[in-house]
Amino acid sequence: MSGRVSVGQRLSLGLSLIGLFGVIALIAMVSLQYGFTADELLHFSTLAYTRNELIGHVGLPILVLLVPTVLAARWVILRAFRPLEAAAHAIEAAPTERGVRIDDRDMPAEAMPFVAAINRLLDRLDSVAREQEAFAADVAHELRTPLSILSLELDRLEGRDAIALKEEVTAMRRLIDQLLLMAQVNVEAAAPLPAKSIDLATLAEDLVARLAPGIIAGGRDIAVEVEDGHVAVAGHREAIMAALRNLVENAVRATPAGGTVTVVAGPGTRLRVRDEGPGLAQDDLMRLMQRHERDAFASTDGAGLGLAIAHRIMVAHRGQILAQQEARELILSFQQ
Amino acid sequence: MRLLIVEDNERLARLTREGLERRGLVCDEAHSLDAADAALDCVIYDAIILDLGLPDGDGLHWLKQRRRDGMMVPALMLTARGALEDRIDGLDAGADDYVVKPAETDEIAARIRALLRRPGVRALPLLEVGPLRFDCAARRASVDGVTLDLSRRESDLLELLMREAGAVVRRDRIETSLYNFEAEISPNAVEAVVSRLRRRLDEGAARNMLHTIRGLGYMLEDRGQ
């Protein structure tokens, strides 16, 4: 609060000044009317009388008037600003940056220009973000055909160079998938679908069944464990599946050939992915999920991007991603 | 094996055809739905590869119509669907499987092989996965021509795994297809059959083809032909 004066403080100060001026004006008017001079008023024989008169007829009435005014005004001001405070809390607590608007129903008229301007700004930010997402989605879509052609042309080549090129194309395909996913997750966050009840154990099994052929072809194993039976959370099934898939792909990347990636449903509303890599500390995970800071872990197939997307999906589901370095686990943790 | 590729981008159609032909699948191209209709009228195809956006109509609508008219040829759909859509429209329209574009030739070929292995109107009497052969009528399995000595349950399991080669077959599905309802299934019954089958396969040239996905099921690797 360094040097910042609240409206209540300003009002108290203003009213005190008014009181002071009132006292001086009153004394001056009384003196003029009765022709008192300063000498007569302040003479030692009349001083006590003057003081009593001043307190009784000037000080008290002004105090009786001013004190309730100050208290009432401060109360009114506090009440008037409460909607602004509530709006600030609501913005802070919003699960995503998208589609947030200030509720102006209880706002005082004086705050409306500001609130309306903020809401218009949020509108503009949303539409800019939407345009960028639509653009990213368009680019990703447009890239599919040339990439198909490239991939099929490469198919005719053989040898070491061709294999390396094919791997690059595969990585590029995955990157485009992730871009599309990111755009869709953001659109989804702006206008969420109605949440459905999703069984985490079934979801884990379905995902492992889908990914197992590729992981096994890559020389690693994958397993599923269900700890707490069938526990359900509310959300968007394909989005949670995409988040879990990104964690599994991250785990596959960290696991040396011959190792096993294990997907565990439970305990409770958790999905855990265990790898056989060096393990990741919570701090490193947080850094990895921030943009521009994943250089140490960067890869051409969007490793950091995958975790950042998983993070967004979890935030939209009011959950979080945790890292357990000793257990070599990344965890999708949903609210109970 | 004869396939019909319905794709309006002629270069993509040609490249897909050439890729599949290198893998031993004979293909024809149709660059429009009219051409596809004409081709289907004079050749009996084993499978169709269908792209959705075509100049003279929507591939999904066309497939639905064709299915209503009684066409049974299995269809593999090429889709550019987004990452978050959980329902694939094409599967409702009568497609048997789908691949997300851009797809690699190996992936398309693997899906086509899986489609052709499915039991159906033109069910193959002989299943082939890599060096493995399974004669469904005689119920005889062989690796590189050497006959495998399998029990009834082992051959049933091998047939199931071969039909689904390249995909995970879940434990409960193996249980229901190997044992009838009355049978008391001991907890390790499936494991026992699997490990016997694996020993047989490992003895021959089909080494390390049968994989365990712990907690879920088993998968026979699809090594192509």
Coordinates of C-alpha atoms in Angstrom, one line a residue:
Chain A
M1 CA 0.0 0.0 0.0
S2 CA 3.0 2.3 -0.4
G3 CA 1.7 5.9 -0.8
R4 CA -1.6 4.7 -2.3
V5 CA -4.5 6.6 -0.7
S6 CA -7.9 4.9 -0.5
V7 CA -11.1 6.7 -1.4
G8 CA -12.2 6.3 2.2
Q9 CA -9.1 8.0 3.5
R10 CA -9.5 10.9 1.0
L11 CA -13.1 11.3 2.1
S12 CA -12.2 11.4 5.8
L13 CA -9.5 13.9 5.1
G14 CA -11.9 16.1 3.1
L15 CA -14.6 15.9 5.7
S16 CA -12.1 16.9 8.4
L17 CA -11.1 19.9 6.4
I18 CA -14.7 20.9 5.9
G19 CA -15.2 20.5 9.7
L20 CA -12.2 22.8 10.4
F21 CA -13.4 25.4 7.9
G22 CA -16.9 25.2 9.4
V23 CA -15.5 25.9 12.9
I24 CA -13.5 28.9 11.7
A25 CA -16.4 30.2 9.6
L26 CA -18.9 29.8 12.5
I27 CA -16.6 31.6 15.0
A28 CA -16.0 34.4 12.5
M29 CA -19.7 34.8 11.8
V30 CA -20.6 34.8 15.6
S31 CA -17.9 37.3 16.3
L32 CA -19.1 39.6 13.5
Q33 CA -22.7 39.5 14.6
Y34 CA -22.0 40.3 18.2
G35 CA -19.1 42.6 17.5
F36 CA -16.7 40.6 19.6
T37 CA -13.0 41.3 19.1
A38 CA -10.3 38.7 19.4
D39 CA -9.1 40.5 22.6
E40 CA -12.4 40.2 24.3
L41 CA -12.8 36.6 23.4
L42 CA -9.4 35.6 24.4
H43 CA -9.2 37.7 27.6
F44 CA -8.4 35.6 30.6
S45 CA -11.7 36.5 32.3
T46 CA -13.9 35.3 29.4
L47 CA -11.6 32.5 28.1
A48 CA -13.3 29.7 30.0
Y49 CA -16.8 30.9 29.0
T50 CA -15.7 31.3 25.3
R51 CA -14.3 27.8 25.4
N52 CA -17.5 26.3 26.8
E53 CA -19.6 28.2 24.3
L54 CA -17.4 27.0 21.4
I55 CA -17.5 23.4 22.5
G56 CA -21.2 23.4 23.2
H57 CA -22.5 25.4 20.2
V58 CA -19.8 24.8 17.5
G59 CA -17.7 21.7 18.3
L60 CA -20.4 19.3 19.4
P61 CA -22.9 20.0 16.5
I62 CA -20.1 19.7 14.0
L63 CA -18.9 16.4 15.5
V64 CA -22.4 15.0 15.8
L65 CA -22.8 15.8 12.1
L66 CA -19.4 14.8 10.8
V67 CA -18.7 11.5 12.6
P68 CA -21.8 9.7 11.4
T69 CA -21.2 11.1 7.9
V70 CA -17.6 9.8 7.8
L71 CA -18.7 6.4 9.1
A72 CA -21.6 6.2 6.7
A73 CA -19.6 7.4 3.7
R74 CA -16.8 4.9 4.4
W75 CA -19.4 2.1 4.6
V76 CA -21.0 3.1 1.4
I77 CA -17.7 3.3 -0.4
L78 CA -16.7 -0.1 0.9
R79 CA -20.0 -1.5 -0.3
A80 CA -19.7 0.2 -3.7
F81 CA -16.2 -1.3 -4.3
R82 CA -17.1 -4.8 -3.2
P83 CA -18.3 -5.8 -6.8
L84 CA -14.9 -4.7 -8.1
E85 CA -13.1 -6.8 -5.5
A86 CA -15.3 -9.8 -6.4
A87 CA -14.6 -9.3 -10.1
A88 CA -10.9 -9.2 -9.4
H89 CA -11.2 -12.5 -7.5
A90 CA -13.3 -14.0 -10.2
I91 CA -10.6 -13.1 -12.8
E92 CA -7.8 -14.5 -10.7
A93 CA -9.7 -17.7 -10.1
A94 CA -10.8 -18.3 -13.7
P95 CA -9.6 -21.7 -14.9
T96 CA -8.5 -20.3 -18.3
E97 CA -7.6 -17.1 -19.9
R98 CA -10.3 -17.5 -22.4
G99 CA -13.9 -16.4 -22.3
V100 CA -13.5 -14.5 -19.0
R101 CA -15.9 -11.5 -18.6
I102 CA -16.5 -9.2 -15.6
D103 CA -20.0 -9.5 -14.3
D104 CA -21.3 -5.9 -14.3
R105 CA -24.8 -6.4 -12.8
D106 CA -23.8 -5.1 -9.3
M107 CA -21.3 -2.5 -10.5
P108 CA -21.9 1.1 -9.5
A109 CA -22.5 3.4 -12.4
E110 CA -19.2 5.2 -11.9
A111 CA -17.3 2.0 -12.5
M112 CA -19.2 1.1 -15.7
P113 CA -17.0 2.9 -18.2
F114 CA -13.9 1.1 -16.8
V115 CA -15.6 -2.3 -16.5
A116 CA -17.1 -2.0 -20.0
A117 CA -13.6 -1.1 -21.4
I118 CA -12.0 -4.1 -19.7
N119 CA -14.7 -6.4 -21.1
R120 CA -14.2 -5.0 -24.6
L121 CA -10.5 -5.5 -24.2
L122 CA -11.1 -9.2 -23.1
D123 CA -13.4 -9.5 -26.2
R124 CA -10.7 -8.3 -28.4
L125 CA -8.1 -10.6 -26.8
D126 CA -10.4 -13.5 -27.3
S127 CA -11.0 -12.8 -30.9
V128 CA -7.3 -12.3 -31.6
A129 CA -6.6 -15.6 -29.9
R130 CA -9.4 -17.3 -31.9
E131 CA -8.0 -15.9 -35.2
Q132 CA -4.6 -17.2 -34.3
E133 CA -6.0 -20.6 -33.4
A134 CA -8.0 -20.8 -36.6
F135 CA -4.9 -19.8 -38.5
A136 CA -2.8 -22.5 -36.8
A137 CA -5.6 -25.0 -37.5
D138 CA -5.7 -24.0 -41.1
V139 CA -2.0 -24.2 -41.5
A140 CA -1.9 -27.6 -39.9
H141 CA -4.8 -28.8 -42.2
E142 CA -3.1 -27.3 -45.3
L143 CA 0.1 -29.0 -44.5
R144 CA -1.5 -32.5 -44.5
T145 CA -1.6 -32.9 -48.2
P146 CA 2.0 -31.9 -49.1
L147 CA 3.2 -33.9 -46.1
S148 CA 1.2 -36.9 -47.4
I149 CA 2.8 -36.5 -50.8
L150 CA 6.3 -36.1 -49.2
S151 CA 5.8 -39.2 -47.0
L152 CA 4.6 -41.3 -50.0
E153 CA 7.4 -40.1 -52.2
L154 CA 9.9 -41.0 -49.5
D155 CA 8.4 -44.4 -49.3
R156 CA 9.9 -45.2 -52.7
L157 CA 13.4 -44.5 -51.4
E158 CA 15.5 -47.0 -49.5
G159 CA 18.6 -46.9 -47.4
R160 CA 19.9 -45.1 -44.3
D161 CA 19.1 -41.6 -45.6
A162 CA 15.6 -42.5 -46.5
I163 CA 15.0 -43.9 -43.0
A164 CA 16.3 -40.7 -41.4
L165 CA 14.0 -38.6 -43.7
K166 CA 11.0 -40.8 -42.9
E167 CA 11.6 -40.3 -39.2
E168 CA 11.7 -36.5 -39.8
V169 CA 8.4 -36.6 -41.6
T170 CA 6.9 -38.7 -38.9
A171 CA 8.0 -36.2 -36.3
M172 CA 6.6 -33.4 -38.4
R173 CA 3.2 -35.2 -38.6
R174 CA 3.1 -35.5 -34.8
L175 CA 4.0 -31.8 -34.5
I176 CA 1.1 -30.9 -36.7
D177 CA -1.2 -33.1 -34.7
Q178 CA -0.1 -31.3 -31.5
L179 CA -0.6 -27.9 -33.1
L180 CA -4.2 -28.8 -34.1
L181 CA -4.7 -30.3 -30.6
M182 CA -3.5 -27.1 -28.9
A183 CA -5.8 -25.0 -31.1
Q184 CA -8.7 -27.2 -30.2
V185 CA -8.0 -27.3 -26.5
N186 CA -8.0 -23.5 -26.5
V187 CA -11.3 -23.2 -28.4
E188 CA -12.7 -25.8 -26.0
A189 CA -11.5 -23.8 -23.0
A190 CA -13.4 -20.8 -24.4
A191 CA -16.6 -22.7 -24.9
P192 CA -16.4 -25.9 -22.9
L193 CA -18.6 -28.8 -23.9
P194 CA -20.8 -30.2 -21.1
A195 CA -18.7 -32.4 -18.9
K196 CA -19.3 -36.1 -19.0
S197 CA -18.5 -38.7 -16.4
I198 CA -15.3 -40.5 -17.4
D199 CA -14.0 -43.7 -16.0
L200 CA -10.2 -43.2 -15.6
A201 CA -9.3 -46.9 -15.6
T202 CA -11.2 -47.6 -18.8
L203 CA -9.7 -44.5 -20.4
A204 CA -6.2 -45.7 -19.4
E205 CA -6.8 -49.1 -20.9
D206 CA -8.3 -47.8 -24.1
L207 CA -5.3 -45.4 -24.6
V208 CA -2.7 -48.2 -23.9
A209 CA -4.5 -50.5 -26.3
R210 CA -4.3 -47.7 -28.9
L211 CA -0.6 -46.9 -28.3
A212 CA 0.8 -50.3 -27.6
P213 CA 1.5 -51.4 -31.2
G214 CA 3.6 -48.3 -31.9
I215 CA 5.5 -48.5 -28.5
I216 CA 6.2 -52.2 -29.0
A217 CA 7.4 -51.6 -32.5
G218 CA 9.8 -49.0 -31.0
G219 CA 11.3 -51.7 -28.8
R220 CA 9.7 -50.8 -25.5
D221 CA 6.9 -52.4 -23.4
I222 CA 3.8 -50.9 -21.9
A223 CA 1.6 -52.0 -19.1
V224 CA -1.5 -50.9 -17.3
E225 CA -2.3 -51.1 -13.6
V226 CA -5.6 -50.3 -12.0
E227 CA -5.3 -49.5 -8.3
D228 CA -8.7 -48.3 -7.0
G229 CA -11.1 -50.0 -9.3
H230 CA -13.2 -47.7 -11.5
V231 CA -13.0 -44.1 -10.4
A232 CA -14.8 -41.4 -12.5
V233 CA -14.1 -37.7 -13.0
A234 CA -16.1 -35.1 -15.0
G235 CA -14.6 -33.8 -18.2
H236 CA -14.0 -34.3 -21.9
R237 CA -12.8 -37.8 -22.7
E238 CA -10.8 -37.1 -25.8
A239 CA -9.0 -34.2 -24.1
I240 CA -8.0 -36.2 -21.1
M241 CA -6.9 -39.0 -23.4
A242 CA -4.8 -36.5 -25.3
A243 CA -3.2 -35.3 -22.1
L244 CA -2.5 -38.9 -21.0
R245 CA -1.1 -39.7 -24.4
N246 CA 1.3 -36.8 -24.2
L247 CA 2.5 -38.0 -20.9
V248 CA 3.0 -41.6 -22.2
E249 CA 4.9 -40.3 -25.3
N250 CA 7.1 -38.3 -23.0
A251 CA 7.7 -41.4 -20.9
V252 CA 8.5 -43.5 -24.0
R253 CA 11.0 -40.9 -25.0
A254 CA 12.7 -41.1 -21.5
T255 CA 12.7 -44.9 -21.3
P256 CA 15.7 -46.7 -22.8
A257 CA 15.0 -49.5 -25.4
G258 CA 13.8 -52.7 -23.7
G259 CA 12.3 -50.8 -20.8
T260 CA 8.6 -50.6 -19.8
V261 CA 6.3 -47.6 -19.5
T262 CA 3.5 -48.2 -16.9
V263 CA 0.2 -46.4 -16.8
V264 CA -1.5 -46.6 -13.5
A265 CA -5.1 -45.6 -12.8
G266 CA -5.4 -44.5 -9.2
P267 CA -5.1 -44.1 -6.3
G268 CA -8.3 -42.0 -6.4
T269 CA -8.7 -39.5 -9.2
R270 CA -5.2 -39.8 -10.5
L271 CA -3.6 -41.2 -13.7
R272 CA 0.1 -41.9 -13.2
V273 CA 2.7 -42.6 -15.9
R274 CA 5.9 -44.3 -14.8
D275 CA 9.0 -44.5 -17.0
E276 CA 12.5 -45.9 -16.7
G277 CA 14.3 -42.7 -17.3
P278 CA 16.2 -40.5 -14.9
G279 CA 13.0 -38.9 -13.4
L280 CA 11.8 -35.4 -13.5
A281 CA 11.7 -32.9 -10.6
Q282 CA 8.6 -30.8 -10.1
D283 CA 10.6 -27.6 -10.8
D284 CA 11.9 -29.0 -14.0
L285 CA 8.4 -30.0 -15.0
M286 CA 7.1 -26.5 -14.4
R287 CA 9.9 -25.1 -16.5
L288 CA 9.2 -27.6 -19.2
M289 CA 5.6 -26.6 -19.4
Q290 CA 6.4 -22.9 -19.7
R291 CA 7.0 -21.7 -23.2
H292 CA 10.5 -20.6 -24.3
E293 CA 12.2 -22.4 -21.4
R294 CA 12.3 -25.9 -22.7
D295 CA 15.6 -25.6 -24.6
A296 CA 17.3 -28.2 -22.4
F297 CA 14.7 -30.7 -23.3
A298 CA 13.7 -29.5 -26.7
S299 CA 13.1 -32.0 -29.4
T300 CA 11.9 -31.9 -33.0
D301 CA 8.7 -33.8 -32.2
G302 CA 7.2 -31.4 -29.8
A303 CA 8.2 -32.9 -26.4
G304 CA 7.8 -29.7 -24.4
L305 CA 4.8 -28.8 -26.5
G306 CA 3.1 -32.0 -25.5
L307 CA 3.5 -31.4 -21.8
A308 CA 2.4 -27.8 -22.2
I309 CA -0.7 -29.0 -23.9
A310 CA -1.3 -31.6 -21.2
H311 CA -1.0 -28.8 -18.7
R312 CA -3.6 -26.7 -20.4
I313 CA -6.0 -29.6 -20.6
M314 CA -5.5 -30.3 -16.9
V315 CA -6.1 -26.6 -16.0
A316 CA -9.3 -26.6 -18.0
H317 CA -10.3 -29.7 -15.9
R318 CA -9.3 -27.9 -12.7
G319 CA -6.6 -30.5 -12.2
Q320 CA -2.8 -30.4 -12.3
I321 CA 0.3 -32.3 -13.5
L322 CA 2.6 -33.4 -10.7
A323 CA 6.1 -34.9 -11.0
Q324 CA 7.5 -37.6 -8.6
Q325 CA 11.1 -37.7 -9.3
E326 CA 12.0 -40.8 -7.1
A327 CA 9.1 -42.8 -8.4
R328 CA 9.9 -41.6 -12.0
E329 CA 6.3 -40.6 -12.4
L330 CA 4.3 -37.9 -14.0
I331 CA 0.8 -37.6 -12.6
L332 CA -2.5 -36.2 -13.9
S333 CA -4.3 -35.3 -10.7
F334 CA -8.0 -34.4 -10.9
Q335 CA -10.1 -32.9 -8.1
Q336 CA -11.8 -35.5 -6.0
Chain B
M1 CA -6.1 -58.9 -53.7
R2 CA -7.5 -55.9 -55.6
L3 CA -8.2 -52.5 -54.0
L4 CA -9.9 -49.4 -55.2
I5 CA -8.4 -46.0 -54.2
V6 CA -11.0 -43.2 -54.3
E7 CA -9.0 -40.0 -54.1
D8 CA -9.3 -36.8 -56.1
N9 CA -5.7 -35.6 -55.7
E10 CA -4.2 -37.6 -58.6
R11 CA -0.7 -37.4 -57.4
L12 CA -1.7 -38.7 -54.0
A13 CA -3.8 -41.4 -55.6
R14 CA -0.9 -42.5 -57.8
L15 CA 1.7 -42.5 -54.9
T16 CA -0.7 -44.4 -52.7
R17 CA -1.3 -47.0 -55.5
E18 CA 2.4 -47.4 -56.2
G19 CA 3.2 -47.7 -52.4
L20 CA 0.6 -50.4 -52.0
E21 CA 1.6 -52.2 -55.1
R22 CA 5.2 -52.4 -53.8
R23 CA 3.6 -54.3 -50.9
G24 CA 1.9 -56.8 -53.1
L25 CA -1.6 -55.2 -53.2
V26 CA -3.0 -54.5 -56.7
C27 CA -4.9 -51.2 -56.9
D28 CA -7.1 -49.2 -59.3
E29 CA -7.6 -45.4 -59.0
A30 CA -10.8 -43.5 -59.1
H31 CA -10.6 -39.7 -59.0
S32 CA -14.3 -39.1 -58.5
L33 CA -17.4 -40.8 -57.1
D34 CA -18.6 -41.4 -60.7
A35 CA -15.4 -43.2 -61.6
A36 CA -15.7 -45.2 -58.4
D37 CA -19.2 -46.3 -59.3
A38 CA -18.1 -47.3 -62.7
A39 CA -15.1 -49.3 -61.3
L40 CA -17.3 -51.0 -58.7
D41 CA -19.7 -52.0 -61.4
C42 CA -17.2 -54.0 -63.4
V43 CA -14.7 -55.3 -60.9
I44 CA -15.1 -57.2 -57.6
Y45 CA -12.8 -55.4 -55.2
D46 CA -11.5 -56.7 -51.9
A47 CA -11.4 -53.3 -50.2
I48 CA -11.9 -49.6 -50.9
I49 CA -9.7 -46.8 -49.7
L50 CA -11.9 -43.7 -49.5
D51 CA -11.0 -40.1 -49.2
L52 CA -13.8 -37.9 -48.0
G53 CA -13.7 -34.7 -50.0
L54 CA -14.3 -35.5 -53.7
P55 CA -15.2 -33.1 -56.5
D56 CA -18.6 -34.6 -57.3
G57 CA -19.8 -35.2 -53.7
D58 CA -19.2 -36.2 -50.2
G59 CA -17.5 -39.6 -49.8
L60 CA -19.4 -40.3 -46.5
H61 CA -22.7 -39.8 -48.1
W62 CA -21.7 -41.9 -51.1
L63 CA -20.6 -44.8 -48.8
K64 CA -23.8 -44.6 -46.8
Q65 CA -25.8 -44.9 -50.1
R66 CA -23.7 -47.7 -51.4
R67 CA -24.1 -49.6 -48.1
R68 CA -27.8 -49.2 -48.3
D69 CA -27.7 -50.7 -51.8
G70 CA -25.9 -53.7 -50.4
M71 CA -22.3 -53.1 -51.1
M72 CA -20.3 -55.2 -48.6
V73 CA -16.7 -54.4 -49.7
P74 CA -14.8 -53.3 -46.6
A75 CA -13.9 -49.6 -46.7
L76 CA -10.9 -47.8 -45.1
M77 CA -11.5 -44.1 -44.8
L78 CA -8.8 -41.5 -45.0
T79 CA -9.8 -38.7 -42.7
A80 CA -8.4 -35.3 -41.8
R81 CA -10.4 -35.1 -38.7
G82 CA -9.3 -33.0 -35.8
A83 CA -7.5 -34.3 -32.7
L84 CA -10.4 -33.9 -30.2
E85 CA -13.4 -35.3 -32.0
D86 CA -14.3 -38.4 -30.2
R87 CA -16.8 -39.8 -32.7
I88 CA -15.7 -40.8 -36.2
D89 CA -18.6 -40.0 -38.5
G90 CA -17.3 -42.4 -41.1
L91 CA -17.7 -45.4 -38.9
D92 CA -21.5 -44.6 -38.7
A93 CA -21.6 -44.2 -42.4
G94 CA -20.4 -47.8 -42.9
A95 CA -16.6 -47.4 -43.1
D96 CA -14.8 -50.4 -41.4
D97 CA -11.8 -48.5 -40.2
Y98 CA -10.1 -45.1 -40.7
V99 CA -6.6 -43.6 -40.9
V100 CA -5.9 -40.0 -40.1
K101 CA -4.1 -38.1 -42.9
P102 CA -1.3 -37.8 -43.6
A103 CA -0.9 -41.6 -43.3
E104 CA 2.2 -43.6 -44.2
T105 CA 1.9 -46.4 -46.7
D106 CA 2.9 -48.9 -44.1
E107 CA 0.0 -47.9 -41.9
I108 CA -2.5 -48.0 -44.8
A109 CA -1.2 -51.4 -45.9
A110 CA -1.4 -52.7 -42.3
R111 CA -5.0 -51.5 -41.9
I112 CA -5.9 -53.0 -45.2
R113 CA -4.4 -56.4 -44.3
A114 CA -6.3 -56.2 -41.0
L115 CA -9.6 -55.5 -42.8
L116 CA -9.0 -58.4 -45.2
R117 CA -8.3 -60.8 -42.2
R118 CA -11.7 -60.0 -40.7
P119 CA -14.3 -62.7 -40.9
G120 CA -16.9 -61.5 -43.4
V121 CA -18.5 -62.1 -46.7
R122 CA -15.3 -62.9 -48.5
A123 CA -13.5 -64.3 -45.5
L124 CA -10.1 -65.6 -46.4
P125 CA -9.6 -69.3 -45.9
L126 CA -5.9 -68.6 -45.2
L127 CA -4.6 -66.1 -42.7
E128 CA -1.1 -64.8 -43.2
V129 CA 1.0 -62.7 -40.8
G130 CA 4.7 -62.4 -41.5
P131 CA 6.0 -66.0 -41.6
L132 CA 2.9 -67.4 -40.0
R133 CA 0.1 -69.1 -41.9
F134 CA -3.2 -70.3 -40.5
D135 CA -5.6 -72.4 -42.6
C136 CA -9.0 -71.6 -41.0
A137 CA -10.8 -74.6 -42.5
A138 CA -8.2 -77.3 -41.7
R139 CA -7.2 -75.4 -38.5
R140 CA -3.6 -75.9 -39.3
A141 CA -0.9 -73.4 -38.4
S142 CA 2.6 -73.2 -39.9
V143 CA 5.7 -71.0 -39.7
D144 CA 7.6 -70.7 -42.9
G145 CA 5.9 -73.8 -44.2
V146 CA 6.8 -75.9 -41.0
T147 CA 3.6 -77.1 -39.4
L148 CA 3.1 -76.2 -35.8
D149 CA 1.7 -78.8 -33.4
L150 CA -1.0 -76.9 -31.5
S151 CA -3.8 -77.9 -29.2
R152 CA -7.4 -76.7 -30.0
R153 CA -7.2 -73.8 -27.6
E154 CA -3.8 -72.8 -28.9
S155 CA -5.0 -72.7 -32.5
D156 CA -8.1 -70.8 -31.5
L157 CA -5.9 -68.3 -29.7
L158 CA -3.6 -68.0 -32.7
E159 CA -6.4 -67.5 -35.1
L160 CA -7.9 -64.7 -32.9
L161 CA -4.5 -63.0 -32.6
M162 CA -3.7 -63.4 -36.3
R163 CA -7.1 -61.8 -37.3
E164 CA -6.2 -58.9 -35.0
A165 CA -2.5 -58.8 -35.8
G166 CA -1.0 -55.4 -35.1
A167 CA -3.6 -54.6 -32.5
V168 CA -4.0 -55.5 -28.8
V169 CA -6.5 -58.3 -28.0
R170 CA -7.8 -57.8 -24.5
R171 CA -7.7 -60.6 -22.0
D172 CA -11.5 -60.7 -21.4
R173 CA -12.0 -61.1 -25.1
I174 CA -9.6 -64.0 -25.3
E175 CA -11.4 -65.6 -22.3
T176 CA -14.9 -65.3 -23.9
S177 CA -13.7 -66.6 -27.3
L178 CA -11.7 -69.5 -25.9
Y179 CA -14.0 -70.7 -23.2
N180 CA -17.8 -71.2 -23.3
F181 CA -19.9 -69.7 -20.5
E182 CA -20.2 -72.9 -18.5
A183 CA -16.5 -73.5 -18.3
E184 CA -14.8 -72.6 -15.0
I185 CA -11.9 -70.4 -16.0
S186 CA -9.1 -70.5 -13.6
P187 CA -7.3 -67.1 -13.2
N188 CA -4.2 -68.3 -15.0
A189 CA -5.9 -70.3 -17.7
V190 CA -5.3 -67.7 -20.4
E191 CA -1.8 -67.1 -19.3
A192 CA -1.1 -70.8 -19.6
V193 CA -2.4 -71.1 -23.1
V194 CA -0.5 -67.9 -24.2
S195 CA 2.8 -69.1 -22.8
R196 CA 2.4 -72.5 -24.5
L197 CA 1.6 -70.8 -27.8
R198 CA 4.5 -68.4 -27.3
R199 CA 6.9 -71.4 -26.7
R200 CA 5.7 -72.9 -30.0
L201 CA 6.2 -69.7 -31.9
D202 CA 9.6 -69.0 -30.4
E203 CA 10.8 -72.4 -31.5
G204 CA 10.2 -71.5 -35.1
A205 CA 10.9 -68.4 -37.2
A206 CA 8.1 -66.5 -35.4
R207 CA 10.4 -65.5 -32.6
N208 CA 9.3 -62.6 -30.4
M209 CA 6.1 -62.0 -32.3
L210 CA 3.7 -62.5 -29.4
H211 CA 3.8 -59.6 -27.0
T212 CA 2.2 -59.2 -23.5
I213 CA 0.7 -55.9 -22.5
R214 CA 0.6 -56.5 -18.8
G215 CA -2.8 -55.6 -17.3
L216 CA -4.5 -55.5 -20.6
G217 CA -3.9 -58.4 -23.1
Y218 CA -1.7 -59.7 -25.9
M219 CA -0.7 -58.6 -29.3
L220 CA 0.7 -60.5 -32.3
E221 CA 3.2 -58.3 -34.2
D222 CA 2.1 -57.5 -37.8
R223 CA 5.3 -58.0 -39.7
G224 CA 3.8 -57.7 -43.1
Q225 CA 4.2 -60.2 -45.9

